[in-house]
């Protein structure tokens, strides 16, 4: 067999990928070419200090992505030293590091001149656009604001999942000293105020991940609505109970979150449809994730109430059957063979019951998903994707007709809200509604 005979199969028919055989010497030579590397993962390495310029710069200056998660780094000042030696770094992972923050040392390091000014411009401008800080002990939003204000000025995406964040004051960052000079020049104070405005603090931020934190209300993050470029906001797995927006724009739309297209709100504690209705005030929203909230679970409970009587009758039959089986077991206690047969039958029955339970759970899950979509799609006029699934024109039409059937009041039309009247203008008044059928049933009963 020759070297040319070595290959692996491809997923495509009649295509084989040839294996290149190289020795360890050649592998080592390739690994020595650090300067050609654009991606480096140093996760879980015991890195606690950053080498001084120009050691990192001379070997890794072409890095575009660097992963330093789960290391022993302990200061944001060290991160500044690192980034000054990686001029084109675009993506930085710092998850599960415990980085202390001292504003004076931090700013001093940013403003310090490099010994080799010919290699790196003294007017340092960090190029990182994607920052991942999962579980990095950053519950204090003022630290995040200060880091981005002075270092990550061009940031486009920040992941702050699992940091125990409770609320966000967008305009708050840490001042140079807790006892800052009270006689500071007024012009400097004015400049500081201007820099705190969102268009200066996060002028390019497009994606913010706040999943798995301790946010309890939309009011706790409402200041994020002033970010000029924010497109995506992840709030999954928090404790949010309500959604509040200021519908102060045209046609009932809010001027907050003007460019927000995607918001993720699964696994929260939202328990009223009026908060889902609030999302329709967002001007640009076209994608929503909304699983596992109490209001979603209530759909299945409400849907099952109509079948309670049938379920009770089935339970009574099952109890009678179980009693009869117990009597048979008592009569056959002296017969080992019959006992064995009964045990086998019981095991089979248990297996059947488990299978039935699994089937019921699957049916309930499918029904919940279906009801969830039927109740959310009509409420949000511009939504194009729900829970990662596209919304077709046919699905939207069916959901809106279902919504009219469930909620439209043909008897007292003044009780219908703007959303129902809007849907009537599209589809016309339904022939039958839940209310009209209920009234008809009551009249026939008389």
mmCIF file of N, CA and C in Angstrom, residues 206-260:
data_model
loop_
_atom_site.group_PDB
_atom_site.id
_atom_site.type_symbol
_atom_site.label_atom_id
_atom_site.label_comp_id
_atom_site.label_asym_id
_atom_site.label_seq_id
_atom_site.Cartn_x
_atom_site.Cartn_y
_atom_site.Cartn_z
ATOM 1 N N UNK A 206 -24.169 45.665 19.213
ATOM 2 C CA UNK A 206 -25.280 45.090 18.465
ATOM 3 C C UNK A 206 -25.925 43.899 19.166
ATOM 4 N N UNK A 207 -25.150 43.142 19.938
ATOM 5 C CA UNK A 207 -25.670 41.930 20.581
ATOM 6 C C UNK A 207 -25.245 41.890 22.039
ATOM 7 N N UNK A 208 -26.231 41.659 22.921
ATOM 8 C CA UNK A 208 -25.961 41.586 24.361
ATOM 9 C C UNK A 208 -26.619 40.339 24.934
ATOM 10 N N UNK A 209 -25.816 39.464 25.542
ATOM 11 C CA UNK A 209 -26.301 38.215 26.129
ATOM 12 C C UNK A 209 -26.299 38.337 27.645
ATOM 13 N N UNK A 210 -27.496 38.364 28.228
ATOM 14 C CA UNK A 210 -27.655 38.471 29.690
ATOM 15 C C UNK A 210 -28.386 37.246 30.240
ATOM 16 N N UNK A 211 -28.258 36.121 29.576
ATOM 17 C CA UNK A 211 -28.932 34.895 30.019
ATOM 18 C C UNK A 211 -28.364 34.415 31.351
ATOM 19 N N UNK A 212 -29.204 33.683 32.098
ATOM 20 C CA UNK A 212 -28.785 33.053 33.357
ATOM 21 C C UNK A 212 -28.279 34.064 34.379
ATOM 22 N N UNK A 213 -29.009 35.174 34.503
ATOM 23 C CA UNK A 213 -28.700 36.153 35.550
ATOM 24 C C UNK A 213 -29.882 36.267 36.500
ATOM 25 N N UNK A 214 -29.937 37.346 37.282
ATOM 26 C CA UNK A 214 -30.996 37.495 38.294
ATOM 27 C C UNK A 214 -31.898 38.691 38.010
ATOM 28 N N UNK A 215 -32.127 38.993 36.746
ATOM 29 C CA UNK A 215 -32.974 40.118 36.368
ATOM 30 C C UNK A 215 -34.439 39.747 36.632
ATOM 31 N N UNK A 216 -35.144 40.609 37.343
ATOM 32 C CA UNK A 216 -36.507 40.282 37.773
ATOM 33 C C UNK A 216 -37.584 41.069 37.032
ATOM 34 N N UNK A 217 -37.226 42.211 36.476
ATOM 35 C CA UNK A 217 -38.216 43.053 35.815
ATOM 36 C C UNK A 217 -37.586 43.725 34.602
ATOM 37 N N UNK A 218 -38.424 44.016 33.608
ATOM 38 C CA UNK A 218 -37.924 44.719 32.431
ATOM 39 C C UNK A 218 -37.459 46.121 32.800
ATOM 40 N N UNK A 219 -38.030 46.679 33.873
ATOM 41 C CA UNK A 219 -37.594 47.995 34.331
ATOM 42 C C UNK A 219 -36.120 48.002 34.723
ATOM 43 N N UNK A 220 -35.608 46.829 35.137
ATOM 44 C CA UNK A 220 -34.210 46.737 35.562
ATOM 45 C C UNK A 220 -33.235 46.893 34.409
ATOM 46 N N UNK A 221 -33.721 46.740 33.180
ATOM 47 C CA UNK A 221 -32.828 46.831 32.026
ATOM 48 C C UNK A 221 -33.333 47.857 31.004
ATOM 49 N N UNK A 222 -34.289 48.682 31.405
ATOM 50 C CA UNK A 222 -34.940 49.580 30.457
ATOM 51 C C UNK A 222 -33.968 50.585 29.842
ATOM 52 N N UNK A 223 -32.905 50.909 30.555
ATOM 53 C CA UNK A 223 -31.939 51.873 30.010
ATOM 54 C C UNK A 223 -31.238 51.335 28.768
ATOM 55 N N UNK A 224 -31.247 50.005 28.589
ATOM 56 C CA UNK A 224 -30.642 49.428 27.380
ATOM 57 C C UNK A 224 -31.402 49.857 26.128
ATOM 58 N N UNK A 225 -32.638 50.294 26.303
ATOM 59 C CA UNK A 225 -33.439 50.728 25.168
ATOM 60 C C UNK A 225 -32.877 51.937 24.461
ATOM 61 N N UNK A 226 -31.912 52.617 25.075
ATOM 62 C CA UNK A 226 -31.301 53.789 24.463
ATOM 63 C C UNK A 226 -30.056 53.458 23.642
ATOM 64 N N UNK A 227 -29.656 52.187 23.618
ATOM 65 C CA UNK A 227 -28.490 51.815 22.811
ATOM 66 C C UNK A 227 -28.847 51.946 21.330
ATOM 67 N N UNK A 228 -28.087 52.710 20.578
ATOM 68 C CA UNK A 228 -28.504 53.045 19.212
ATOM 69 C C UNK A 228 -28.415 51.902 18.216
ATOM 70 N N UNK A 229 -27.527 50.914 18.445
ATOM 71 C CA UNK A 229 -27.300 49.861 17.452
ATOM 72 C C UNK A 229 -27.742 48.472 17.919
ATOM 73 N N UNK A 230 -28.345 48.351 19.093
ATOM 74 C CA UNK A 230 -28.670 47.038 19.649
ATOM 75 C C UNK A 230 -29.693 46.305 18.778
ATOM 76 N N UNK A 231 -29.306 45.104 18.308
ATOM 77 C CA UNK A 231 -30.151 44.290 17.433
ATOM 78 C C UNK A 231 -30.655 43.040 18.150
ATOM 79 N N UNK A 232 -29.837 42.477 19.042
ATOM 80 C CA UNK A 232 -30.162 41.194 19.676
ATOM 81 C C UNK A 232 -29.973 41.295 21.182
ATOM 82 N N UNK A 233 -30.979 40.809 21.931
ATOM 83 C CA UNK A 233 -30.935 40.827 23.394
ATOM 84 C C UNK A 233 -31.393 39.480 23.929
ATOM 85 N N UNK A 234 -30.508 38.800 24.645
ATOM 86 C CA UNK A 234 -30.806 37.475 25.201
ATOM 87 C C UNK A 234 -31.073 37.601 26.700
ATOM 88 N N UNK A 235 -32.325 37.317 27.092
ATOM 89 C CA UNK A 235 -32.729 37.373 28.505
ATOM 90 C C UNK A 235 -33.254 36.023 28.983
ATOM 91 N N UNK A 236 -32.877 34.958 28.316
ATOM 92 C CA UNK A 236 -33.305 33.617 28.729
ATOM 93 C C UNK A 236 -32.832 33.294 30.145
ATOM 94 N N UNK A 237 -33.634 32.486 30.835
ATOM 95 C CA UNK A 237 -33.242 31.948 32.148
ATOM 96 C C UNK A 237 -32.940 33.044 33.165
ATOM 97 N N UNK A 238 -33.842 34.030 33.239
ATOM 98 C CA UNK A 238 -33.799 35.015 34.313
ATOM 99 C C UNK A 238 -35.043 34.827 35.173
ATOM 100 N N UNK A 239 -35.451 35.873 35.889
ATOM 101 C CA UNK A 239 -36.643 35.789 36.737
ATOM 102 C C UNK A 239 -37.627 36.911 36.404
ATOM 103 N N UNK A 240 -37.679 37.271 35.138
ATOM 104 C CA UNK A 240 -38.490 38.402 34.697
ATOM 105 C C UNK A 240 -39.978 38.068 34.826
ATOM 106 N N UNK A 241 -40.723 38.960 35.461
ATOM 107 C CA UNK A 241 -42.164 38.750 35.673
ATOM 108 C C UNK A 241 -43.020 39.686 34.833
ATOM 109 N N UNK A 242 -42.432 40.765 34.316
ATOM 110 C CA UNK A 242 -43.233 41.744 33.568
ATOM 111 C C UNK A 242 -42.398 42.380 32.464
ATOM 112 N N UNK A 243 -43.085 42.992 31.509
ATOM 113 C CA UNK A 243 -42.436 43.727 30.422
ATOM 114 C C UNK A 243 -43.087 45.100 30.352
ATOM 115 N N UNK A 244 -42.272 46.143 30.515
ATOM 116 C CA UNK A 244 -42.778 47.513 30.480
ATOM 117 C C UNK A 244 -42.021 48.298 29.417
ATOM 118 N N UNK A 245 -42.763 48.949 28.521
ATOM 119 C CA UNK A 245 -42.183 49.823 27.512
ATOM 120 C C UNK A 245 -43.007 51.105 27.451
ATOM 121 N N UNK A 246 -42.390 52.141 26.929
ATOM 122 C CA UNK A 246 -43.103 53.407 26.800
ATOM 123 C C UNK A 246 -43.548 53.574 25.351
ATOM 124 N N UNK A 247 -44.812 53.308 25.091
ATOM 125 C CA UNK A 247 -45.337 53.436 23.735
ATOM 126 C C UNK A 247 -45.554 54.887 23.359
ATOM 127 N N UNK A 248 -44.437 55.636 23.240
ATOM 128 C CA UNK A 248 -44.528 57.080 23.028
ATOM 129 C C UNK A 248 -44.222 57.481 21.596
ATOM 130 N N UNK A 249 -44.063 56.504 20.694
ATOM 131 C CA UNK A 249 -43.759 56.829 19.310
ATOM 132 C C UNK A 249 -45.004 56.842 18.449
ATOM 133 N N UNK A 250 -44.800 56.763 17.139
ATOM 134 C CA UNK A 250 -45.923 56.753 16.198
ATOM 135 C C UNK A 250 -46.650 55.414 16.230
ATOM 136 N N UNK A 251 -47.975 55.460 16.065
ATOM 137 C CA UNK A 251 -48.810 54.257 15.984
ATOM 138 C C UNK A 251 -48.639 53.335 17.194
ATOM 139 N N UNK A 252 -48.440 53.939 18.368
ATOM 140 C CA UNK A 252 -48.312 53.147 19.583
ATOM 141 C C UNK A 252 -46.988 52.433 19.738
ATOM 142 N N UNK A 253 -46.040 52.702 18.860
ATOM 143 C CA UNK A 253 -44.725 52.077 18.946
ATOM 144 C C UNK A 253 -43.829 52.885 19.889
ATOM 145 N N UNK A 254 -42.907 52.200 20.550
ATOM 146 C CA UNK A 254 -42.001 52.863 21.472
ATOM 147 C C UNK A 254 -40.750 53.354 20.751
ATOM 148 N N UNK A 255 -40.165 54.413 21.274
ATOM 149 C CA UNK A 255 -38.889 54.905 20.749
ATOM 150 C C UNK A 255 -37.704 54.202 21.391
ATOM 151 N N UNK A 256 -37.981 53.314 22.337
ATOM 152 C CA UNK A 256 -36.912 52.514 22.943
ATOM 153 C C UNK A 256 -36.630 51.285 22.082
ATOM 154 N N UNK A 257 -35.415 50.790 22.168
ATOM 155 C CA UNK A 257 -35.007 49.592 21.422
ATOM 156 C C UNK A 257 -35.374 49.721 19.940
ATOM 157 N N UNK A 258 -35.040 50.841 19.334
ATOM 158 C CA UNK A 258 -35.490 51.129 17.977
ATOM 159 C C UNK A 258 -35.047 50.081 16.963
ATOM 160 N N UNK A 259 -33.848 49.539 17.121
ATOM 161 C CA UNK A 259 -33.300 48.608 16.130
ATOM 162 C C UNK A 259 -33.310 47.153 16.598
ATOM 163 N N UNK A 260 -33.959 46.876 17.730
ATOM 164 C CA UNK A 260 -33.954 45.517 18.266
ATOM 165 C C UNK A 260 -34.787 44.586 17.383
#
